[in-house]
Amino acid sequence: LMQLSIPLNFIGFIYREIRQGLTDIEQMFDLLDVEQEVKDKPNAKALQIDRGTVRFDNVQFAYDPKRPILKGVSFEVPAGKTVAIVGPSGAGKSTLSRLLFRFYDIQSGSISIDGQDIRDVTQESLRSAIGMVPQDTVLFNDSIAYNIRYGRVSATDEEMRNAAELAQIGPFINTLPEGYQAMVGERGLKLSGGEKQRVAIARTILKAPPILILDEATSALDSATEHEIQSALDLVSRDRTTLVIAHRLSTIIGADEIIVLKDGVIAERGTHTKLLKIKGLYASMWNRQREATEAEERLRRVQAED
Ligand code: ATP
């Protein structure tokens, strides 16, 4: 019986390894929300990045033909600038980022990068030009070093550590007994939402893409963590064409343009100051968030006094 149990244990071990591998892949696909297959044109060329200007031109899109999500959306993210998308939940903000990655093809209009329609270039070249810091980062069951290096596998140890420092996750890693070799993920260390996001930022710093999509987490982070993440994000997005899908308006005050999406169209657009002046949707969202933050702070003060 002993002789049998060893191979059986071993098979169990192999089985769990494979299952785990599959789970990682499943999570990855969930994250990317891949459903529909988009194919390269037979004569597709590699995307040629000049300075990385992104244009959405009268974009119409629906996941389900009966329910249009975008009804003619046009905007430009000039090279090196930051445009933030805000709007009520379900307005189609994250959809814009999926369309830029070309996970779906649009029904009409066009999306282009440096004048090239994204349907005319290879998906590989398109996706390698865009970096994404998602709401929720998938971590692999591997070392923290592996998870960061995933941004650019050829990166040296030093480059990987520099990226971690810039993303403000270095000091945290140095407190771990095994440092960069610490295992993370399902079977290892569980990282908090803020720590995972910093791993994603470090990956993006290593990848150094000309175009960046920041999909801000909906979940509230404590203000110290939020501050650290914000400064890491400001650093990665500097001089890089950046599209921010924003939930917390406090993080986008400095955006070159803010676009307010509602019911499939652009309801308002402009800088923070301009949008507050017109006292429309943005201004009311801003006031609501400010009141909520103030109420939270009051509550915290009262609790601290008790
Ligand atoms: P939130 O602020 O809540 O994240 P959002 O503005 O980013 O919202 P999207 O995720 O872009 O909203 O979704 C826009 C609409 O499209 C939603 O009503 C959603 O239900 C729908 N939708 C999103 N993904 C799919 C999908 N894969 N298939 C069908 N409908 C979808």
mmCIF file of C-alpha atoms and ligand atoms in Angstrom:
data_model
loop_
_atom_site.group_PDB
_atom_site.id
_atom_site.type_symbol
_atom_site.label_atom_id
_atom_site.label_comp_id
_atom_site.label_asym_id
_atom_site.label_seq_id
_atom_site.Cartn_x
_atom_site.Cartn_y
_atom_site.Cartn_z
ATOM 1 C CA LEU A 1 0.000 0.000 0.000
ATOM 2 C CA MET A 2 2.863 2.354 0.878
ATOM 3 C CA GLN A 3 4.300 1.826 -2.561
ATOM 4 C CA LEU A 4 1.014 2.897 -4.109
ATOM 5 C CA SER A 5 0.411 5.905 -1.908
ATOM 6 C CA ILE A 6 3.542 7.755 -2.989
ATOM 7 C CA PRO A 7 2.658 7.877 -6.689
ATOM 8 C CA LEU A 8 -0.945 8.725 -5.757
ATOM 9 C CA ASN A 9 0.256 11.641 -3.658
ATOM 10 C CA PHE A 10 2.412 12.690 -6.522
ATOM 11 C CA ILE A 11 -0.486 12.542 -8.975
ATOM 12 C CA GLY A 12 -2.531 14.600 -6.491
ATOM 13 C CA PHE A 13 0.263 17.147 -6.387
ATOM 14 C CA ILE A 14 0.511 17.328 -10.189
ATOM 15 C CA TYR A 15 -3.266 17.598 -10.448
ATOM 16 C CA ARG A 16 -3.332 20.538 -8.020
ATOM 17 C CA GLU A 17 -0.516 22.253 -9.915
ATOM 18 C CA ILE A 18 -2.398 21.921 -13.195
ATOM 19 C CA ARG A 19 -5.701 23.056 -11.640
ATOM 20 C CA GLN A 20 -3.966 26.092 -10.230
ATOM 21 C CA GLY A 21 -2.434 26.878 -13.590
ATOM 22 C CA LEU A 22 -5.864 26.701 -15.171
ATOM 23 C CA THR A 23 -7.320 28.953 -12.500
ATOM 24 C CA ASP A 24 -4.694 31.580 -13.273
ATOM 25 C CA ILE A 25 -5.556 31.440 -16.949
ATOM 26 C CA GLU A 26 -9.281 31.582 -16.232
ATOM 27 C CA GLN A 27 -8.782 34.601 -14.002
ATOM 28 C CA MET A 28 -6.694 36.257 -16.649
ATOM 29 C CA PHE A 29 -9.442 35.784 -19.218
ATOM 30 C CA ASP A 30 -12.117 36.965 -16.791
ATOM 31 C CA LEU A 31 -10.069 40.039 -16.213
ATOM 32 C CA LEU A 32 -9.590 40.739 -19.866
ATOM 33 C CA ASP A 33 -13.281 40.022 -20.403
ATOM 34 C CA VAL A 34 -12.479 38.130 -23.560
ATOM 35 C CA GLU A 35 -15.620 36.786 -25.148
ATOM 36 C CA GLN A 36 -15.771 37.643 -28.783
ATOM 37 C CA GLU A 37 -13.011 36.701 -31.111
ATOM 38 C CA VAL A 38 -11.442 39.561 -32.980
ATOM 39 C CA LYS A 39 -9.219 38.587 -35.880
ATOM 40 C CA ASP A 40 -6.267 40.292 -37.540
ATOM 41 C CA LYS A 41 -6.824 41.339 -41.142
ATOM 42 C CA PRO A 42 -4.812 39.167 -43.562
ATOM 43 C CA ASN A 43 -2.611 42.136 -44.458
ATOM 44 C CA ALA A 44 -2.449 43.630 -40.958
ATOM 45 C CA LYS A 45 0.732 45.582 -40.264
ATOM 46 C CA ALA A 46 2.467 46.312 -37.007
ATOM 47 C CA LEU A 47 1.304 49.529 -35.350
ATOM 48 C CA GLN A 48 3.845 52.307 -35.883
ATOM 49 C CA ILE A 49 3.942 54.524 -32.845
ATOM 50 C CA ASP A 50 4.973 58.080 -33.505
ATOM 51 C CA ARG A 51 4.032 59.943 -30.340
ATOM 52 C CA GLY A 52 0.986 57.939 -29.301
ATOM 53 C CA THR A 53 -2.078 60.087 -30.067
ATOM 54 C CA VAL A 54 -5.330 58.212 -29.440
ATOM 55 C CA ARG A 55 -8.555 59.178 -31.246
ATOM 56 C CA PHE A 56 -12.121 57.955 -30.832
ATOM 57 C CA ASP A 57 -14.195 59.174 -33.764
ATOM 58 C CA ASN A 58 -17.987 58.927 -33.571
ATOM 59 C CA VAL A 59 -17.697 55.500 -31.923
ATOM 60 C CA GLN A 60 -20.883 53.464 -31.669
ATOM 61 C CA PHE A 61 -20.839 50.229 -29.761
ATOM 62 C CA ALA A 62 -23.172 47.663 -28.202
ATOM 63 C CA TYR A 63 -22.413 44.296 -26.595
ATOM 64 C CA ASP A 64 -25.980 43.369 -27.435
ATOM 65 C CA PRO A 65 -27.475 45.004 -30.552
ATOM 66 C CA LYS A 66 -30.661 45.739 -28.644
ATOM 67 C CA ARG A 67 -28.835 47.802 -26.069
ATOM 68 C CA PRO A 68 -26.448 50.478 -27.376
ATOM 69 C CA ILE A 69 -23.737 51.439 -24.882
ATOM 70 C CA LEU A 70 -21.853 54.130 -26.843
ATOM 71 C CA LYS A 71 -23.903 56.263 -29.216
ATOM 72 C CA GLY A 72 -21.320 58.301 -31.085
ATOM 73 C CA VAL A 73 -18.413 59.201 -28.834
ATOM 74 C CA SER A 74 -15.554 61.382 -30.112
ATOM 75 C CA PHE A 75 -12.490 62.549 -28.234
ATOM 76 C CA GLU A 76 -8.730 62.701 -28.543
ATOM 77 C CA VAL A 77 -5.986 61.950 -26.063
ATOM 78 C CA PRO A 78 -3.115 64.022 -27.473
ATOM 79 C CA ALA A 79 0.340 62.453 -27.205
ATOM 80 C CA GLY A 80 1.665 62.648 -23.657
ATOM 81 C CA LYS A 81 -1.566 64.099 -22.232
ATOM 82 C CA THR A 82 -4.041 62.706 -19.718
ATOM 83 C CA VAL A 83 -7.758 62.415 -20.377
ATOM 84 C CA ALA A 84 -10.078 61.187 -17.639
ATOM 85 C CA ILE A 85 -13.426 59.520 -18.212
ATOM 86 C CA VAL A 86 -16.059 59.884 -15.503
ATOM 87 C CA GLY A 87 -19.763 59.207 -15.335
ATOM 88 C CA PRO A 88 -22.387 57.139 -13.553
ATOM 89 C CA SER A 89 -21.908 53.422 -13.009
ATOM 90 C CA GLY A 90 -22.662 51.495 -16.185
ATOM 91 C CA ALA A 91 -22.099 54.549 -18.430
ATOM 92 C CA GLY A 92 -19.528 52.638 -20.507
ATOM 93 C CA LYS A 93 -16.264 53.928 -19.061
ATOM 94 C CA SER A 94 -14.500 50.564 -18.842
ATOM 95 C CA THR A 95 -15.978 49.663 -22.223
ATOM 96 C CA LEU A 96 -13.869 52.448 -23.761
ATOM 97 C CA SER A 97 -10.707 50.800 -22.458
ATOM 98 C CA ARG A 98 -11.749 47.359 -23.753
ATOM 99 C CA LEU A 99 -12.401 48.902 -27.163
ATOM 100 C CA LEU A 100 -8.991 50.578 -27.259
ATOM 101 C CA PHE A 101 -7.435 47.153 -26.609
ATOM 102 C CA ARG A 102 -9.713 45.857 -29.361
ATOM 103 C CA PHE A 103 -11.281 43.102 -27.292
ATOM 104 C CA TYR A 104 -14.405 43.960 -29.314
ATOM 105 C CA ASP A 105 -14.908 45.623 -32.668
ATOM 106 C CA ILE A 106 -17.058 48.705 -32.787
ATOM 107 C CA GLN A 107 -20.218 48.933 -34.911
ATOM 108 C CA SER A 108 -19.387 52.259 -36.511
ATOM 109 C CA GLY A 109 -16.913 55.111 -36.323
ATOM 110 C CA SER A 110 -13.215 54.525 -35.734
ATOM 111 C CA ILE A 111 -10.546 54.243 -33.088
ATOM 112 C CA SER A 112 -7.046 55.159 -34.156
ATOM 113 C CA ILE A 113 -3.560 55.515 -32.772
ATOM 114 C CA ASP A 114 -1.231 57.933 -34.554
ATOM 115 C CA GLY A 115 -3.626 57.913 -37.498
ATOM 116 C CA GLN A 116 -3.796 54.117 -37.882
ATOM 117 C CA ASP A 117 -7.174 52.465 -37.431
ATOM 118 C CA ILE A 118 -6.711 49.787 -34.752
ATOM 119 C CA ARG A 119 -8.577 47.296 -36.972
ATOM 120 C CA ASP A 120 -5.787 47.572 -39.572
ATOM 121 C CA VAL A 121 -2.895 46.679 -37.281
ATOM 122 C CA THR A 122 -1.923 43.407 -35.628
ATOM 123 C CA GLN A 123 -3.446 42.837 -32.204
ATOM 124 C CA GLU A 124 -0.044 41.879 -30.878
ATOM 125 C CA SER A 125 1.508 45.226 -31.827
ATOM 126 C CA LEU A 126 -1.563 47.090 -30.543
ATOM 127 C CA ARG A 127 -1.533 45.378 -27.166
ATOM 128 C CA SER A 128 2.168 45.732 -26.685
ATOM 129 C CA ALA A 129 1.836 49.507 -27.144
ATOM 130 C CA ILE A 130 -0.731 49.821 -24.359
ATOM 131 C CA GLY A 131 -0.137 49.303 -20.672
ATOM 132 C CA MET A 132 -3.006 48.778 -18.310
ATOM 133 C CA VAL A 133 -3.216 49.217 -14.574
ATOM 134 C CA PRO A 134 -6.488 47.388 -13.956
ATOM 135 C CA GLN A 135 -8.966 47.686 -11.080
ATOM 136 C CA ASP A 136 -8.050 44.267 -9.876
ATOM 137 C CA THR A 137 -4.687 42.757 -10.692
ATOM 138 C CA VAL A 138 -4.304 39.046 -11.200
ATOM 139 C CA LEU A 139 -1.262 37.704 -9.402
ATOM 140 C CA PHE A 140 0.413 34.459 -10.337
ATOM 141 C CA ASN A 141 1.246 31.811 -7.767
ATOM 142 C CA ASP A 142 4.879 32.645 -7.936
ATOM 143 C CA SER A 143 7.421 34.965 -6.357
ATOM 144 C CA ILE A 144 6.806 38.682 -6.120
ATOM 145 C CA ALA A 145 9.845 39.125 -8.407
ATOM 146 C CA TYR A 146 8.177 36.959 -11.073
ATOM 147 C CA ASN A 147 4.949 38.900 -10.723
ATOM 148 C CA ILE A 148 6.680 42.231 -11.296
ATOM 149 C CA ARG A 149 8.939 40.952 -14.061
ATOM 150 C CA TYR A 150 5.843 39.822 -15.927
ATOM 151 C CA GLY A 151 5.767 43.406 -17.293
ATOM 152 C CA ARG A 152 8.977 42.667 -19.244
ATOM 153 C CA VAL A 153 10.421 39.198 -18.785
ATOM 154 C CA SER A 154 13.834 40.244 -20.038
ATOM 155 C CA ALA A 155 14.247 42.878 -17.295
ATOM 156 C CA THR A 156 17.298 42.540 -15.066
ATOM 157 C CA ASP A 157 17.033 42.168 -11.292
ATOM 158 C CA GLU A 158 18.108 45.743 -10.878
ATOM 159 C CA GLU A 159 15.486 47.068 -13.306
ATOM 160 C CA MET A 160 12.850 44.990 -11.532
ATOM 161 C CA ARG A 161 13.845 46.394 -8.135
ATOM 162 C CA ASN A 162 13.915 49.956 -9.482
ATOM 163 C CA ALA A 163 10.409 49.522 -10.854
ATOM 164 C CA ALA A 164 9.242 48.257 -7.450
ATOM 165 C CA GLU A 165 10.815 51.276 -5.756
ATOM 166 C CA LEU A 166 9.213 53.703 -8.201
ATOM 167 C CA ALA A 167 5.853 52.011 -7.682
ATOM 168 C CA GLN A 168 6.368 52.463 -3.919
ATOM 169 C CA ILE A 169 6.129 48.760 -3.156
ATOM 170 C CA GLY A 170 9.882 48.292 -2.500
ATOM 171 C CA PRO A 171 9.798 49.161 1.223
ATOM 172 C CA PHE A 172 6.936 46.686 1.767
ATOM 173 C CA ILE A 173 8.821 43.894 -0.040
ATOM 174 C CA ASN A 174 11.920 44.580 2.040
ATOM 175 C CA THR A 175 9.945 43.885 5.223
ATOM 176 C CA LEU A 176 9.164 40.345 4.003
ATOM 177 C CA PRO A 177 11.518 37.674 5.378
ATOM 178 C CA GLU A 178 11.993 36.239 1.889
ATOM 179 C CA GLY A 179 11.977 39.623 0.179
ATOM 180 C CA TYR A 180 11.506 39.466 -3.588
ATOM 181 C CA GLN A 181 11.434 35.679 -3.465
ATOM 182 C CA ALA A 182 8.326 35.640 -1.258
ATOM 183 C CA MET A 183 5.537 33.666 -2.879
ATOM 184 C CA VAL A 184 2.285 35.496 -3.528
ATOM 185 C CA GLY A 185 -1.155 34.532 -4.797
ATOM 186 C CA GLU A 186 -3.633 31.874 -3.762
ATOM 187 C CA ARG A 187 -1.111 29.705 -1.968
ATOM 188 C CA GLY A 188 1.269 32.389 -0.787
ATOM 189 C CA LEU A 189 1.106 35.797 0.710
ATOM 190 C CA LYS A 190 -2.204 37.552 0.226
ATOM 191 C CA LEU A 191 -1.624 41.123 -0.880
ATOM 192 C CA SER A 192 -4.088 43.917 -0.108
ATOM 193 C CA GLY A 193 -5.865 45.764 -2.912
ATOM 194 C CA GLY A 194 -3.427 48.668 -2.645
ATOM 195 C CA GLU A 195 -0.370 46.373 -2.682
ATOM 196 C CA LYS A 196 -1.670 44.493 -5.713
ATOM 197 C CA GLN A 197 -2.222 47.755 -7.504
ATOM 198 C CA ARG A 198 1.362 48.771 -6.803
ATOM 199 C CA VAL A 199 2.576 45.451 -8.235
ATOM 200 C CA ALA A 200 0.560 46.322 -11.361
ATOM 201 C CA ILE A 201 2.165 49.775 -11.462
ATOM 202 C CA ALA A 202 5.637 48.219 -11.140
ATOM 203 C CA ARG A 203 4.836 45.855 -14.038
ATOM 204 C CA THR A 204 3.732 48.809 -16.137
ATOM 205 C CA ILE A 205 6.871 50.777 -15.302
ATOM 206 C CA LEU A 206 8.912 47.812 -16.591
ATOM 207 C CA LYS A 207 6.790 47.488 -19.726
ATOM 208 C CA ALA A 208 7.128 51.247 -20.385
ATOM 209 C CA PRO A 209 4.297 51.429 -22.938
ATOM 210 C CA PRO A 210 3.706 54.644 -24.919
ATOM 211 C CA ILE A 211 -0.011 54.497 -24.070
ATOM 212 C CA LEU A 212 -1.446 53.862 -20.658
ATOM 213 C CA ILE A 213 -4.898 52.992 -19.349
ATOM 214 C CA LEU A 214 -5.521 53.435 -15.650
ATOM 215 C CA ASP A 215 -8.695 51.763 -14.471
ATOM 216 C CA GLU A 216 -9.137 53.104 -10.993
ATOM 217 C CA ALA A 217 -10.378 50.807 -8.258
ATOM 218 C CA THR A 218 -13.910 51.531 -7.063
ATOM 219 C CA SER A 219 -13.092 50.345 -3.587
ATOM 220 C CA ALA A 220 -11.983 53.042 -1.214
ATOM 221 C CA LEU A 221 -8.396 52.893 -0.025
ATOM 222 C CA ASP A 222 -7.248 54.608 3.147
ATOM 223 C CA SER A 223 -5.959 58.075 2.417
ATOM 224 C CA ALA A 224 -2.262 57.293 3.045
ATOM 225 C CA THR A 225 -2.366 54.352 0.598
ATOM 226 C CA GLU A 226 -4.348 56.381 -1.897
ATOM 227 C CA HIS A 227 -1.758 59.133 -1.686
ATOM 228 C CA GLU A 228 1.124 56.693 -2.301
ATOM 229 C CA ILE A 229 -0.647 55.057 -5.209
ATOM 230 C CA GLN A 230 -1.520 58.417 -6.694
ATOM 231 C CA SER A 231 2.079 59.580 -6.668
ATOM 232 C CA ALA A 232 3.202 56.291 -8.238
ATOM 233 C CA LEU A 233 0.535 56.705 -10.923
ATOM 234 C CA ASP A 234 1.489 60.329 -11.577
ATOM 235 C CA LEU A 235 5.005 59.100 -12.133
ATOM 236 C CA VAL A 236 4.097 56.396 -14.668
ATOM 237 C CA SER A 237 1.708 58.629 -16.579
ATOM 238 C CA ARG A 238 4.071 61.585 -16.895
ATOM 239 C CA ASP A 239 4.722 62.338 -20.597
ATOM 240 C CA ARG A 240 2.747 59.267 -21.576
ATOM 241 C CA THR A 241 -0.613 59.273 -23.379
ATOM 242 C CA THR A 242 -2.958 58.303 -20.566
ATOM 243 C CA LEU A 243 -6.631 57.434 -20.383
ATOM 244 C CA VAL A 244 -7.927 57.315 -16.814
ATOM 245 C CA ILE A 245 -11.180 55.557 -16.003
ATOM 246 C CA ALA A 246 -11.907 57.467 -12.837
ATOM 247 C CA HIS A 247 -14.149 56.747 -9.894
ATOM 248 C CA ARG A 248 -12.680 59.120 -7.352
ATOM 249 C CA LEU A 249 -12.778 62.621 -8.789
ATOM 250 C CA SER A 250 -10.082 63.839 -6.386
ATOM 251 C CA THR A 251 -7.507 61.897 -8.419
ATOM 252 C CA ILE A 252 -8.168 63.632 -11.743
ATOM 253 C CA ILE A 253 -8.194 67.330 -10.842
ATOM 254 C CA GLY A 254 -5.017 67.784 -12.892
ATOM 255 C CA ALA A 255 -6.210 65.910 -16.030
ATOM 256 C CA ASP A 256 -5.801 67.826 -19.307
ATOM 257 C CA GLU A 257 -9.419 67.023 -20.141
ATOM 258 C CA ILE A 258 -12.260 65.383 -18.238
ATOM 259 C CA ILE A 259 -14.997 63.686 -20.215
ATOM 260 C CA VAL A 260 -18.351 63.052 -18.586
ATOM 261 C CA LEU A 261 -20.051 60.070 -20.158
ATOM 262 C CA LYS A 262 -23.784 59.587 -19.677
ATOM 263 C CA ASP A 263 -26.372 57.513 -21.500
ATOM 264 C CA GLY A 264 -23.881 56.644 -24.238
ATOM 265 C CA VAL A 265 -22.876 60.194 -25.139
ATOM 266 C CA ILE A 266 -20.461 62.827 -23.869
ATOM 267 C CA ALA A 267 -22.581 65.016 -21.603
ATOM 268 C CA GLU A 268 -19.854 67.487 -20.594
ATOM 269 C CA ARG A 269 -16.146 67.959 -21.225
ATOM 270 C CA GLY A 270 -13.408 70.297 -20.054
ATOM 271 C CA THR A 271 -10.929 70.836 -17.259
ATOM 272 C CA HIS A 272 -11.898 70.421 -13.610
ATOM 273 C CA THR A 273 -12.184 74.193 -13.115
ATOM 274 C CA LYS A 274 -14.296 74.689 -16.219
ATOM 275 C CA LEU A 275 -16.622 71.825 -15.349
ATOM 276 C CA LEU A 276 -17.170 73.151 -11.814
ATOM 277 C CA LYS A 277 -18.060 76.559 -13.283
ATOM 278 C CA ILE A 278 -20.808 75.209 -15.514
ATOM 279 C CA LYS A 279 -22.475 73.613 -12.466
ATOM 280 C CA GLY A 280 -23.667 70.550 -14.355
ATOM 281 C CA LEU A 281 -23.344 66.819 -13.846
ATOM 282 C CA TYR A 282 -19.632 66.923 -12.990
ATOM 283 C CA ALA A 283 -20.138 69.671 -10.433
ATOM 284 C CA SER A 284 -22.902 67.719 -8.739
ATOM 285 C CA MET A 285 -20.810 64.513 -8.712
ATOM 286 C CA TRP A 286 -17.937 66.519 -7.235
ATOM 287 C CA ASN A 287 -20.100 68.045 -4.498
ATOM 288 C CA ARG A 288 -21.584 64.683 -3.624
ATOM 289 C CA GLN A 289 -18.144 63.068 -3.296
ATOM 290 C CA ARG A 290 -16.865 65.970 -1.253
ATOM 291 C CA GLU A 291 -19.808 65.756 1.146
ATOM 292 C CA ALA A 292 -19.260 62.009 1.502
ATOM 293 C CA THR A 293 -15.560 62.517 2.265
ATOM 294 C CA GLU A 294 -16.326 65.265 4.794
ATOM 295 C CA ALA A 295 -18.932 63.105 6.505
ATOM 296 C CA GLU A 296 -16.416 60.258 6.727
ATOM 297 C CA GLU A 297 -13.810 62.567 8.230
ATOM 298 C CA ARG A 298 -16.314 63.884 10.801
ATOM 299 C CA LEU A 299 -17.190 60.329 11.756
ATOM 300 C CA ARG A 300 -13.527 59.446 12.133
ATOM 301 C CA ARG A 301 -12.943 62.494 14.363
ATOM 302 C CA VAL A 302 -15.912 61.615 16.588
ATOM 303 C CA GLN A 303 -14.676 58.032 16.865
ATOM 304 C CA ALA A 304 -11.181 59.234 17.711
ATOM 305 C CA GLU A 305 -12.559 61.462 20.514
ATOM 306 C CA ASP A 306 -14.505 58.586 22.103
HETATM 307 P P1 ATP B 1 -18.634 51.214 -13.478
HETATM 308 O O1 ATP B 1 -18.388 52.641 -13.101
HETATM 309 O O2 ATP B 1 -19.734 50.629 -12.641
HETATM 310 O O3 ATP B 1 -17.401 50.368 -13.514
HETATM 311 P P2 ATP B 1 -18.690 51.568 -16.394
HETATM 312 O O4 ATP B 1 -19.110 52.945 -16.773
HETATM 313 O O5 ATP B 1 -17.245 51.269 -16.444
HETATM 314 O O6 ATP B 1 -19.286 51.222 -14.954
HETATM 315 P P3 ATP B 1 -19.004 49.415 -18.300
HETATM 316 O O7 ATP B 1 -18.296 48.345 -17.547
HETATM 317 O O8 ATP B 1 -18.295 50.019 -19.441
HETATM 318 O O9 ATP B 1 -19.507 50.546 -17.303
HETATM 319 O O10 ATP B 1 -20.384 48.815 -18.781
HETATM 320 C C1 ATP B 1 -21.312 49.565 -19.535
HETATM 321 C C2 ATP B 1 -22.566 48.736 -19.724
HETATM 322 O O11 ATP B 1 -22.283 47.616 -20.555
HETATM 323 C C3 ATP B 1 -23.134 48.186 -18.426
HETATM 324 O O12 ATP B 1 -24.534 48.392 -18.438
HETATM 325 C C4 ATP B 1 -22.820 46.725 -18.462
HETATM 326 O O13 ATP B 1 -23.865 45.981 -17.902
HETATM 327 C C5 ATP B 1 -22.703 46.414 -19.950
HETATM 328 N N1 ATP B 1 -21.685 45.386 -20.173
HETATM 329 C C6 ATP B 1 -20.400 45.414 -19.753
HETATM 330 N N2 ATP B 1 -19.719 44.324 -20.165
HETATM 331 C C7 ATP B 1 -20.589 43.579 -20.867
HETATM 332 C C8 ATP B 1 -20.505 42.338 -21.558
HETATM 333 N N3 ATP B 1 -19.360 41.658 -21.602
HETATM 334 N N4 ATP B 1 -21.620 41.863 -22.163
HETATM 335 C C9 ATP B 1 -22.778 42.556 -22.113
HETATM 336 N N5 ATP B 1 -22.920 43.736 -21.490
HETATM 337 C C10 ATP B 1 -21.854 44.248 -20.870
#
